[in-house]
Amino acid sequence: MRIMILSHGHPELSTGGAERAAYSLFQRLKQDPAVDDVVFVARAEHQAIGHSALFGSFRGRQDEILAAPPPVDGFTFQSLGFDVLKQLVNELISAIKPDVVHVHHFIFWGVEIFELFKQAGVRVVFTIHEFAAVCANYGQMIKVDGRLCHAASPAECGLCFPARSAGKFFVRNTILQSMFDHVDAFIAPSAFLKERYVAWGLPDAKTHVIENLLDAEVIARGRARAALPVQEEPIVSNDEEARAIVFGFFGQINPFKGVDILLQAASALPDTLRKRIEIRIHGENRHYRETEFGKRVEELLADTKDVVRLMGSYRNEEVSDLMAACDWIVVPSIWWENSPVVIQEARMAGRPMICANIGGMAEKIDRSTDLLFPARSPGALAEVMRTVVRQQTRPNAQHLNDLATARSNADDIHFARHRTLYDTLLLPARWQPAAVRAEA
Amino acid sequence: MQKSARTGAATNNSLLSGGMAMMISEVDEVFVLWGIVFAVFTIKTDQEPDSLSLLEVTQGEITLAASSDTWRLVADDEDAGAADPIALINQDRIKPAEATRRAYTYVAALADPEMPNPFSADRPFLVSLHDERGGVQEFTRAATRFTPQQLATTPLGHAVADLIQEVGPTEIASALGASLRVRAPEKFGPFHLDRVVAGGAGLVVDGWIANLGHREVHIVPADLSALTSYASLALRSRQDVHEHLQSTGAAKSASSAHGFVAVLPAASAPRDLDFYFLESDPAGDQATFYGPVRAGVRRDDNEALQVVRQAYGDLLALPTPVIDAVYRPLLAVPKNEALAKTFRFGPPTPEDEPVTSIVIPFYGDAFFLNCVYHLQRVLGPGFELVLVVDDPRIWPEIFAALSNRSTSITVPTVLLQNAENYGYGRANNLGFMAASGDVVFLMNSDILVMDSAPLEEAAEAIRARRAADEPELVVGFSLLYEDNTIQHIGMAFPTSSAVNNLHLADHPMKGLPFSLYRGESIRSAPAVTAALMGLSSDLYRALGGFDSVYERGDFEDADLCLRAEQLGAEVQVYVRSGLYHLERQSIPKMGDGDLRQMVTYMNCAEFNRRWQTRLSPQRAARPARRIQVRKRASAGA
């Protein structure tokens, strides 16, 4: 079996959960003896390729190809240079001869890639990472006025974007859905994401819920930590100098990840409580420094500098250790999320979580250890934090360890499910399950 | 000239071979005055020139004829009269051997009272001279200019003036009077033009002329293409002018009605307006051209409309003739000669099998090219696309988009680049000319076809009708909005108080869920929208396409259907799912909504005038109500 993993970016060049998930899958496939060949193809800025060709390799690695396809229309995701895209895709197909292409994002490529691969006889698998096809607001399903969006329809989408008519959203949907018709199997990393996409028009039977794979290094460190004997710390301490309870935030400092909710919650806590906690912000504010959001974060940081420590950006392989140094991992995203990799990493690091109670976050937590708060409510988050500190809430360490072990083992299951899906797609048509056969 | 001379010579030979007396004809010039075509031609013969019977002038698909009894003899001197400028031109061509023959110069006038301006002076004319035995000589001539000076002073001019009195519109005939002269503008007395504003296909002149209230002054463009009569001027009181005139002793009465607003038609917006004042004396026997006068022109569609609205009043309050004279030029799109460049994409159009052409005009928004991409995906073989980009602003975007995805184009595609914006009707007509199918679909760019089966079905039905020699078919379709409610299931023509109780082209059930429609799957309707309409190319050709009297895309589809019905065609609506018309909610811009409304009303009024008996037979049986027109002699409205 020959497999091509197609990503919208290389994780070393652009940090994002989807790129990392694609790359982790690639790494696992490389170790699978049943897979003859696997190539990772990532879209990159032409500059990153470093020479005049539209293809190049990442750090000279022969199975990690960078490609610079033409720009894409921001509304319909169709390529603005279809002829060039077609040439690139056909070159990839004839050079790699994949049986299966697993697309991890069509943005930056152009939604026509599904059609091009399908026409060339390649089986097409597509992992959906957010709501890009459903929602023109950065695929977040948040209305432009900030409210959460529960369902898309051309007329309602037209309300978010008055410059575009409902008819244009209908055209957008039609084009995207007609391109998705060329996909043999969809993978949604969360049931929540699947539900939203099926409501939008994706075929239920073709859409499989399979969790993303995690980085091999994260798994390895998680396993190593879980193998260590459990050390229970004393539960109650009246010592003023007792170690502060550490709440960790991991992710980009942007309006969607909700770091401002966490900071507001912190500033709402009484001083007595603030003395007993520490909030560590791991992540960078790259793109939002000059925005209103950036200014609000700056102000909040000034208000909370007694409890907040800015830890800066981190490398993926460090995340396990950085998380392990926290007591709680807070995931306060104000959008639905899909399957946040932070939740998987925290689970691997054996840490309990405090998450917003919506979408992929509510789905992915473990209710025996993790806590939910009403999304977007700093007051509610403050209340959860207050309870955690006052009551010295701390899940059983052994239980957390068990969950971490289970999660690392689950990665094998997730990988096996990917493999089974590829195998099924490559079966002769009459042997395929009805759901797959129906559209073939 | 040379080409036509060759044609003329060839047919001449056939005349000679008939054993007739020696006779040579030549068309000297063709010019157009006030929509009337004048052809000047010379016959050299040694006998009486009575063997010619008919002169025809053709441009495009329009031909007008004048029989010999309507011709005027201009000069019949033996050497063609040295004083006659026409004859002077002829002299160059006359060979010495022919000089003994007599030369008769005639002028023929051709006008169609039904069609005020059938010809364009910018395009060449084909002039045919027919003899009694069926022989024809043909000449191609470009129109020449004819000046007021020529009209007033030359024998040809006198003959032309006579003909105008006979065949011309009364308004012009009476303005010209019995005798004509030309004077310098200084002799006209004090006048001033405050502004000349171009709007649509018209010019608005705002100014004053001393004592205008007591004079009969018309305004005539220097090319004598139009005449804005005194009766159609909006006179206005100008106290400031009156005081000025009084102080210089130029005021002739107590009336301060010196100011005026006039609307002149202008096919293209000129940088300058050259014109004459044409003043008729009260007895009607002397008319004087004062000029030429030149004024700078500024383009501002909204200002032009505003000036007219202030001077003449609101469109809805005016009778149709005034609307036509005053508002129509400003609301119209200039009707220059339509020019388009052709580009081709995709495979060639097959020549050995029937082809269905889909004509899609683009205006304003290139986004709906996406619908064309989708159409490429759903159409089977046997189709051809004709994309007409009727908007130079979006041409680069559309051309680049198609060029960059040329390999995705699987349906033979003709792309037309219109030189200017010609409007919906003319853009479709241009597209039709580039289409090669025996069946043609007119399709708006914001139509999204999810399933092409209804189109194939309709094309087959249209062909089957023709094959069986049954009445032609015009097919419209059920069209849906994006929320699966009805956009169109056929038109109806109810009256509405919003348009002075005229008949509207209405879409019944618009906006209601499609599932509520319980009618036939093929229903008949008086008319269907051209947002998606199929018919045979022969029928479209026979109809002459859309009538460009309807401006900017309104009512022309209803009109086309009613004309098709007159030719015996049947109009049907195919009620099928999978066809969407993503018409957007209109968001009026400042001033824009007004213009749109005015255009709609004007088109509506024209549609009702034309189809009065068809729309409400019982009402037409009664005598038409006369509308009293208020005199505006001392207006300041």
PDB file of C-alpha atoms in Angstrom, chain B residues 205-442:
ATOM      1  CA  VAL B 205     -29.119  71.746 -21.092  1.00  0.00           C
ATOM      2  CA  ASP B 206     -29.838  74.270 -18.365  1.00  0.00           C
ATOM      3  CA  GLY B 207     -29.648  77.950 -19.308  1.00  0.00           C
ATOM      4  CA  TRP B 208     -31.509  81.045 -20.407  1.00  0.00           C
ATOM      5  CA  ILE B 209     -32.399  82.854 -23.611  1.00  0.00           C
ATOM      6  CA  ALA B 210     -33.549  86.479 -23.511  1.00  0.00           C
ATOM      7  CA  ASN B 211     -37.326  86.751 -23.800  1.00  0.00           C
ATOM      8  CA  LEU B 212     -37.741  83.026 -24.404  1.00  0.00           C
ATOM      9  CA  GLY B 213     -41.336  83.215 -23.195  1.00  0.00           C
ATOM     10  CA  HIS B 214     -42.226  85.184 -26.311  1.00  0.00           C
ATOM     11  CA  ARG B 215     -40.130  83.383 -28.888  1.00  0.00           C
ATOM     12  CA  GLU B 216     -40.376  79.963 -30.489  1.00  0.00           C
ATOM     13  CA  VAL B 217     -36.889  78.518 -30.161  1.00  0.00           C
ATOM     14  CA  HIS B 218     -35.945  74.894 -30.764  1.00  0.00           C
ATOM     15  CA  ILE B 219     -32.578  73.310 -30.068  1.00  0.00           C
ATOM     16  CA  VAL B 220     -30.912  71.308 -32.816  1.00  0.00           C
ATOM     17  CA  PRO B 221     -27.589  69.443 -32.530  1.00  0.00           C
ATOM     18  CA  ALA B 222     -25.152  70.488 -35.262  1.00  0.00           C
ATOM     19  CA  ASP B 223     -25.350  67.058 -36.896  1.00  0.00           C
ATOM     20  CA  LEU B 224     -29.130  67.584 -37.286  1.00  0.00           C
ATOM     21  CA  SER B 225     -29.755  64.250 -35.585  1.00  0.00           C
ATOM     22  CA  ALA B 226     -32.452  65.512 -33.270  1.00  0.00           C
ATOM     23  CA  LEU B 227     -34.670  68.440 -32.481  1.00  0.00           C
ATOM     24  CA  THR B 228     -35.773  69.493 -29.063  1.00  0.00           C
ATOM     25  CA  SER B 229     -38.857  71.495 -29.791  1.00  0.00           C
ATOM     26  CA  TYR B 230     -39.950  74.629 -28.034  1.00  0.00           C
ATOM     27  CA  ALA B 231     -42.990  72.756 -26.724  1.00  0.00           C
ATOM     28  CA  SER B 232     -40.794  70.264 -24.908  1.00  0.00           C
ATOM     29  CA  LEU B 233     -38.615  72.867 -23.188  1.00  0.00           C
ATOM     30  CA  ALA B 234     -39.313  73.441 -19.540  1.00  0.00           C
ATOM     31  CA  LEU B 235     -39.510  77.211 -19.246  1.00  0.00           C
ATOM     32  CA  ARG B 236     -38.498  78.734 -15.968  1.00  0.00           C
ATOM     33  CA  SER B 237     -38.720  82.093 -14.407  1.00  0.00           C
ATOM     34  CA  ARG B 238     -35.301  83.717 -14.043  1.00  0.00           C
ATOM     35  CA  GLN B 239     -35.646  86.951 -12.068  1.00  0.00           C
ATOM     36  CA  ASP B 240     -31.877  87.471 -11.962  1.00  0.00           C
ATOM     37  CA  VAL B 241     -31.673  87.268 -15.739  1.00  0.00           C
ATOM     38  CA  HIS B 242     -34.680  89.511 -16.077  1.00  0.00           C
ATOM     39  CA  GLU B 243     -33.083  92.244 -13.988  1.00  0.00           C
ATOM     40  CA  HIS B 244     -29.884  91.954 -15.966  1.00  0.00           C
ATOM     41  CA  LEU B 245     -31.769  92.186 -19.253  1.00  0.00           C
ATOM     42  CA  GLN B 246     -33.779  95.151 -18.002  1.00  0.00           C
ATOM     43  CA  SER B 247     -30.614  96.972 -17.045  1.00  0.00           C
ATOM     44  CA  THR B 248     -29.225  96.523 -20.557  1.00  0.00           C
ATOM     45  CA  GLY B 249     -32.515  97.306 -22.214  1.00  0.00           C
ATOM     46  CA  ALA B 250     -32.782  93.844 -23.716  1.00  0.00           C
ATOM     47  CA  ALA B 251     -35.924  92.779 -21.858  1.00  0.00           C
ATOM     48  CA  LYS B 252     -38.861  92.983 -24.214  1.00  0.00           C
ATOM     49  CA  SER B 253     -41.705  92.398 -21.755  1.00  0.00           C
ATOM     50  CA  ALA B 254     -42.554  92.048 -18.114  1.00  0.00           C
ATOM     51  CA  SER B 255     -42.258  88.281 -18.258  1.00  0.00           C
ATOM     52  CA  SER B 256     -39.231  86.798 -16.565  1.00  0.00           C
ATOM     53  CA  ALA B 257     -39.577  83.431 -18.398  1.00  0.00           C
ATOM     54  CA  HIS B 258     -36.080  83.403 -19.843  1.00  0.00           C
ATOM     55  CA  GLY B 259     -34.795  80.235 -18.260  1.00  0.00           C
ATOM     56  CA  PHE B 260     -35.164  76.785 -19.767  1.00  0.00           C
ATOM     57  CA  VAL B 261     -34.202  73.168 -19.379  1.00  0.00           C
ATOM     58  CA  ALA B 262     -33.954  70.980 -22.451  1.00  0.00           C
ATOM     59  CA  VAL B 263     -33.152  67.323 -22.944  1.00  0.00           C
ATOM     60  CA  LEU B 264     -31.316  66.205 -26.068  1.00  0.00           C
ATOM     61  CA  PRO B 265     -30.730  62.600 -26.982  1.00  0.00           C
ATOM     62  CA  ALA B 266     -27.045  61.710 -27.365  1.00  0.00           C
ATOM     63  CA  ALA B 267     -25.971  58.258 -28.439  1.00  0.00           C
ATOM     64  CA  SER B 268     -22.559  58.711 -26.880  1.00  0.00           C
ATOM     65  CA  ALA B 269     -21.594  61.274 -24.268  1.00  0.00           C
ATOM     66  CA  PRO B 270     -19.639  63.884 -26.215  1.00  0.00           C
ATOM     67  CA  ARG B 271     -17.047  66.116 -24.616  1.00  0.00           C
ATOM     68  CA  ASP B 272     -18.668  69.128 -26.262  1.00  0.00           C
ATOM     69  CA  LEU B 273     -22.133  69.812 -27.519  1.00  0.00           C
ATOM     70  CA  ASP B 274     -22.316  71.645 -30.865  1.00  0.00           C
ATOM     71  CA  PHE B 275     -25.774  72.883 -31.634  1.00  0.00           C
ATOM     72  CA  TYR B 276     -27.979  75.530 -33.231  1.00  0.00           C
ATOM     73  CA  PHE B 277     -30.887  77.492 -31.931  1.00  0.00           C
ATOM     74  CA  LEU B 278     -33.623  77.187 -34.515  1.00  0.00           C
ATOM     75  CA  GLU B 279     -36.066  80.070 -34.242  1.00  0.00           C
ATOM     76  CA  SER B 280     -39.341  80.005 -36.149  1.00  0.00           C
ATOM     77  CA  ASP B 281     -41.095  83.263 -36.834  1.00  0.00           C
ATOM     78  CA  PRO B 282     -44.666  83.398 -35.575  1.00  0.00           C
ATOM     79  CA  ALA B 283     -46.151  83.154 -39.073  1.00  0.00           C
ATOM     80  CA  GLY B 284     -44.260  79.949 -39.697  1.00  0.00           C
ATOM     81  CA  ASP B 285     -42.766  80.981 -43.023  1.00  0.00           C
ATOM     82  CA  GLN B 286     -39.216  81.767 -41.953  1.00  0.00           C
ATOM     83  CA  ALA B 287     -36.949  79.725 -39.727  1.00  0.00           C
ATOM     84  CA  THR B 288     -33.417  80.726 -38.741  1.00  0.00           C
ATOM     85  CA  PHE B 289     -30.550  78.563 -37.547  1.00  0.00           C
ATOM     86  CA  TYR B 290     -28.347  80.534 -35.107  1.00  0.00           C
ATOM     87  CA  GLY B 291     -25.009  78.909 -34.563  1.00  0.00           C
ATOM     88  CA  PRO B 292     -23.105  76.792 -34.305  1.00  0.00           C
ATOM     89  CA  VAL B 293     -22.779  77.166 -30.549  1.00  0.00           C
ATOM     90  CA  ARG B 294     -20.399  74.993 -28.572  1.00  0.00           C
ATOM     91  CA  ALA B 295     -20.768  74.063 -24.883  1.00  0.00           C
ATOM     92  CA  GLY B 296     -18.686  71.823 -22.643  1.00  0.00           C
ATOM     93  CA  VAL B 297     -20.383  68.660 -21.361  1.00  0.00           C
ATOM     94  CA  ARG B 298     -19.970  67.132 -17.924  1.00  0.00           C
ATOM     95  CA  ARG B 299     -21.180  63.615 -17.122  1.00  0.00           C
ATOM     96  CA  ASP B 300     -23.227  63.149 -13.962  1.00  0.00           C
ATOM     97  CA  ASP B 301     -26.188  60.800 -14.226  1.00  0.00           C
ATOM     98  CA  ASN B 302     -27.705  61.811 -10.929  1.00  0.00           C
ATOM     99  CA  GLU B 303     -27.388  65.538 -11.490  1.00  0.00           C
ATOM    100  CA  ALA B 304     -28.931  65.210 -14.949  1.00  0.00           C
ATOM    101  CA  LEU B 305     -31.924  63.408 -13.453  1.00  0.00           C
ATOM    102  CA  GLN B 306     -32.220  65.942 -10.658  1.00  0.00           C
ATOM    103  CA  VAL B 307     -32.296  68.908 -13.018  1.00  0.00           C
ATOM    104  CA  VAL B 308     -34.993  67.216 -15.086  1.00  0.00           C
ATOM    105  CA  ARG B 309     -37.038  66.272 -12.055  1.00  0.00           C
ATOM    106  CA  GLN B 310     -36.957  69.834 -10.771  1.00  0.00           C
ATOM    107  CA  ALA B 311     -37.888  71.285 -14.134  1.00  0.00           C
ATOM    108  CA  TYR B 312     -40.482  68.797 -15.362  1.00  0.00           C
ATOM    109  CA  GLY B 313     -41.787  67.107 -12.253  1.00  0.00           C
ATOM    110  CA  ASP B 314     -41.848  63.500 -11.087  1.00  0.00           C
ATOM    111  CA  LEU B 315     -41.805  60.679 -13.597  1.00  0.00           C
ATOM    112  CA  LEU B 316     -44.952  59.032 -12.292  1.00  0.00           C
ATOM    113  CA  ALA B 317     -46.927  62.232 -12.761  1.00  0.00           C
ATOM    114  CA  LEU B 318     -46.057  62.700 -16.438  1.00  0.00           C
ATOM    115  CA  PRO B 319     -47.836  61.425 -19.551  1.00  0.00           C
ATOM    116  CA  THR B 320     -45.954  58.891 -21.663  1.00  0.00           C
ATOM    117  CA  PRO B 321     -44.928  61.253 -24.511  1.00  0.00           C
ATOM    118  CA  VAL B 322     -43.230  63.567 -22.026  1.00  0.00           C
ATOM    119  CA  ILE B 323     -41.557  60.620 -20.313  1.00  0.00           C
ATOM    120  CA  ASP B 324     -40.259  59.493 -23.682  1.00  0.00           C
ATOM    121  CA  ALA B 325     -38.996  62.939 -24.622  1.00  0.00           C
ATOM    122  CA  VAL B 326     -37.521  63.952 -21.306  1.00  0.00           C
ATOM    123  CA  TYR B 327     -36.795  60.995 -19.045  1.00  0.00           C
ATOM    124  CA  ARG B 328     -36.106  58.205 -21.502  1.00  0.00           C
ATOM    125  CA  PRO B 329     -32.853  59.695 -22.862  1.00  0.00           C
ATOM    126  CA  LEU B 330     -31.519  60.041 -19.320  1.00  0.00           C
ATOM    127  CA  LEU B 331     -32.602  56.616 -18.105  1.00  0.00           C
ATOM    128  CA  ALA B 332     -31.439  54.877 -21.250  1.00  0.00           C
ATOM    129  CA  VAL B 333     -28.078  53.271 -21.713  1.00  0.00           C
ATOM    130  CA  PRO B 334     -26.313  54.831 -24.714  1.00  0.00           C
ATOM    131  CA  LYS B 335     -27.004  52.635 -27.735  1.00  0.00           C
ATOM    132  CA  ASN B 336     -23.771  52.777 -29.579  1.00  0.00           C
ATOM    133  CA  GLU B 337     -22.907  50.089 -31.995  1.00  0.00           C
ATOM    134  CA  ALA B 338     -22.317  46.945 -29.973  1.00  0.00           C
ATOM    135  CA  LEU B 339     -18.857  45.484 -30.317  1.00  0.00           C
ATOM    136  CA  ALA B 340     -17.477  42.355 -28.723  1.00  0.00           C
ATOM    137  CA  LYS B 341     -14.279  40.374 -28.932  1.00  0.00           C
ATOM    138  CA  THR B 342     -14.514  36.612 -28.953  1.00  0.00           C
ATOM    139  CA  PHE B 343     -12.373  34.159 -26.997  1.00  0.00           C
ATOM    140  CA  ARG B 344     -12.772  30.405 -26.899  1.00  0.00           C
ATOM    141  CA  PHE B 345     -12.143  27.893 -24.134  1.00  0.00           C
ATOM    142  CA  GLY B 346     -12.544  24.165 -23.844  1.00  0.00           C
ATOM    143  CA  PRO B 347     -13.144  21.757 -26.696  1.00  0.00           C
ATOM    144  CA  PRO B 348     -14.506  23.006 -30.024  1.00  0.00           C
ATOM    145  CA  THR B 349     -18.253  23.067 -30.506  1.00  0.00           C
ATOM    146  CA  PRO B 350     -19.253  19.848 -32.306  1.00  0.00           C
ATOM    147  CA  GLU B 351     -20.511  20.468 -35.816  1.00  0.00           C
ATOM    148  CA  ASP B 352     -22.181  17.200 -36.666  1.00  0.00           C
ATOM    149  CA  GLU B 353     -24.791  17.023 -33.909  1.00  0.00           C
ATOM    150  CA  PRO B 354     -27.415  19.380 -32.491  1.00  0.00           C
ATOM    151  CA  VAL B 355     -26.007  21.819 -29.966  1.00  0.00           C
ATOM    152  CA  THR B 356     -27.815  23.690 -27.220  1.00  0.00           C
ATOM    153  CA  SER B 357     -26.248  27.077 -26.543  1.00  0.00           C
ATOM    154  CA  ILE B 358     -26.518  28.640 -23.096  1.00  0.00           C
ATOM    155  CA  VAL B 359     -26.059  32.414 -23.200  1.00  0.00           C
ATOM    156  CA  ILE B 360     -25.020  33.935 -19.858  1.00  0.00           C
ATOM    157  CA  PRO B 361     -24.421  37.670 -19.550  1.00  0.00           C
ATOM    158  CA  PHE B 362     -22.204  38.945 -16.733  1.00  0.00           C
ATOM    159  CA  TYR B 363     -22.591  42.338 -15.175  1.00  0.00           C
ATOM    160  CA  GLY B 364     -21.311  43.832 -11.944  1.00  0.00           C
ATOM    161  CA  ASP B 365     -20.171  40.722 -10.101  1.00  0.00           C
ATOM    162  CA  ALA B 366     -17.736  38.082 -11.276  1.00  0.00           C
ATOM    163  CA  PHE B 367     -18.555  35.866  -8.285  1.00  0.00           C
ATOM    164  CA  PHE B 368     -21.205  33.944 -10.177  1.00  0.00           C
ATOM    165  CA  LEU B 369     -18.558  32.543 -12.452  1.00  0.00           C
ATOM    166  CA  ASN B 370     -18.670  29.904  -9.719  1.00  0.00           C
ATOM    167  CA  CYS B 371     -22.062  28.873 -11.088  1.00  0.00           C
ATOM    168  CA  VAL B 372     -20.425  28.400 -14.485  1.00  0.00           C
ATOM    169  CA  TYR B 373     -17.787  26.193 -12.893  1.00  0.00           C
ATOM    170  CA  HIS B 374     -20.580  24.142 -11.406  1.00  0.00           C
ATOM    171  CA  LEU B 375     -22.417  24.054 -14.725  1.00  0.00           C
ATOM    172  CA  GLN B 376     -19.270  22.552 -16.265  1.00  0.00           C
ATOM    173  CA  ARG B 377     -19.564  19.737 -13.765  1.00  0.00           C
ATOM    174  CA  VAL B 378     -23.229  18.917 -14.308  1.00  0.00           C
ATOM    175  CA  LEU B 379     -23.711  19.438 -18.062  1.00  0.00           C
ATOM    176  CA  GLY B 380     -23.580  16.461 -20.346  1.00  0.00           C
ATOM    177  CA  PRO B 381     -22.531  16.591 -23.997  1.00  0.00           C
ATOM    178  CA  GLY B 382     -24.444  18.622 -26.557  1.00  0.00           C
ATOM    179  CA  PHE B 383     -24.111  21.972 -24.823  1.00  0.00           C
ATOM    180  CA  GLU B 384     -22.169  25.111 -25.563  1.00  0.00           C
ATOM    181  CA  LEU B 385     -21.700  28.078 -23.236  1.00  0.00           C
ATOM    182  CA  VAL B 386     -21.651  31.665 -24.428  1.00  0.00           C
ATOM    183  CA  LEU B 387     -20.472  33.955 -21.650  1.00  0.00           C
ATOM    184  CA  VAL B 388     -21.048  37.617 -22.402  1.00  0.00           C
ATOM    185  CA  VAL B 389     -19.048  39.942 -20.167  1.00  0.00           C
ATOM    186  CA  ASP B 390     -21.134  43.094 -20.445  1.00  0.00           C
ATOM    187  CA  ASP B 391     -19.028  45.027 -17.977  1.00  0.00           C
ATOM    188  CA  PRO B 392     -15.483  46.159 -18.711  1.00  0.00           C
ATOM    189  CA  ARG B 393     -14.849  46.503 -14.954  1.00  0.00           C
ATOM    190  CA  ILE B 394     -15.050  42.772 -14.299  1.00  0.00           C
ATOM    191  CA  TRP B 395     -13.515  41.612 -17.568  1.00  0.00           C
ATOM    192  CA  PRO B 396      -9.931  41.233 -16.246  1.00  0.00           C
ATOM    193  CA  GLU B 397     -11.152  39.127 -13.303  1.00  0.00           C
ATOM    194  CA  ILE B 398     -13.280  36.858 -15.467  1.00  0.00           C
ATOM    195  CA  PHE B 399     -10.722  36.457 -18.189  1.00  0.00           C
ATOM    196  CA  ALA B 400      -7.937  35.670 -15.703  1.00  0.00           C
ATOM    197  CA  ALA B 401     -10.141  33.224 -13.793  1.00  0.00           C
ATOM    198  CA  LEU B 402     -11.063  31.273 -16.926  1.00  0.00           C
ATOM    199  CA  SER B 403      -7.533  31.378 -18.303  1.00  0.00           C
ATOM    200  CA  ASN B 404      -6.156  30.022 -15.046  1.00  0.00           C
ATOM    201  CA  ARG B 405      -8.544  27.080 -15.082  1.00  0.00           C
ATOM    202  CA  SER B 406      -8.703  26.458 -18.779  1.00  0.00           C
ATOM    203  CA  THR B 407      -8.080  22.751 -18.250  1.00  0.00           C
ATOM    204  CA  SER B 408     -11.198  22.456 -16.113  1.00  0.00           C
ATOM    205  CA  ILE B 409     -13.371  23.704 -18.966  1.00  0.00           C
ATOM    206  CA  THR B 410     -14.990  20.682 -20.508  1.00  0.00           C
ATOM    207  CA  VAL B 411     -17.948  22.353 -22.200  1.00  0.00           C
ATOM    208  CA  PRO B 412     -17.234  24.313 -25.410  1.00  0.00           C
ATOM    209  CA  THR B 413     -17.190  27.902 -24.218  1.00  0.00           C
ATOM    210  CA  VAL B 414     -17.326  31.177 -26.092  1.00  0.00           C
ATOM    211  CA  LEU B 415     -16.327  34.221 -24.056  1.00  0.00           C
ATOM    212  CA  LEU B 416     -17.397  37.627 -25.332  1.00  0.00           C
ATOM    213  CA  GLN B 417     -15.717  40.802 -24.169  1.00  0.00           C
ATOM    214  CA  ASN B 418     -18.154  43.634 -24.779  1.00  0.00           C
ATOM    215  CA  ALA B 419     -16.429  46.922 -25.529  1.00  0.00           C
ATOM    216  CA  GLU B 420     -18.863  48.695 -23.214  1.00  0.00           C
ATOM    217  CA  ASN B 421     -21.859  47.953 -21.047  1.00  0.00           C
ATOM    218  CA  TYR B 422     -24.721  47.443 -23.481  1.00  0.00           C
ATOM    219  CA  GLY B 423     -27.393  46.388 -21.040  1.00  0.00           C
ATOM    220  CA  TYR B 424     -29.087  43.073 -20.441  1.00  0.00           C
ATOM    221  CA  GLY B 425     -31.136  42.791 -23.628  1.00  0.00           C
ATOM    222  CA  ARG B 426     -28.405  43.745 -26.026  1.00  0.00           C
ATOM    223  CA  ALA B 427     -25.831  41.614 -24.217  1.00  0.00           C
ATOM    224  CA  ASN B 428     -28.098  38.604 -24.719  1.00  0.00           C
ATOM    225  CA  ASN B 429     -28.617  39.515 -28.353  1.00  0.00           C
ATOM    226  CA  LEU B 430     -24.847  39.722 -28.848  1.00  0.00           C
ATOM    227  CA  GLY B 431     -24.410  36.389 -27.117  1.00  0.00           C
ATOM    228  CA  PHE B 432     -27.046  34.879 -29.372  1.00  0.00           C
ATOM    229  CA  MET B 433     -25.103  36.052 -32.430  1.00  0.00           C
ATOM    230  CA  ALA B 434     -22.056  34.148 -31.159  1.00  0.00           C
ATOM    231  CA  ALA B 435     -24.092  31.019 -30.341  1.00  0.00           C
ATOM    232  CA  SER B 436     -24.108  28.107 -32.762  1.00  0.00           C
ATOM    233  CA  GLY B 437     -26.892  25.966 -31.269  1.00  0.00           C
ATOM    234  CA  ASP B 438     -30.254  25.279 -32.867  1.00  0.00           C
ATOM    235  CA  VAL B 439     -31.704  25.682 -29.369  1.00  0.00           C
ATOM    236  CA  VAL B 440     -30.685  28.525 -27.141  1.00  0.00           C
ATOM    237  CA  PHE B 441     -31.077  29.006 -23.398  1.00  0.00           C
ATOM    238  CA  LEU B 442     -30.889  32.468 -21.905  1.00  0.00           C
TER     239      LEU B 442
END
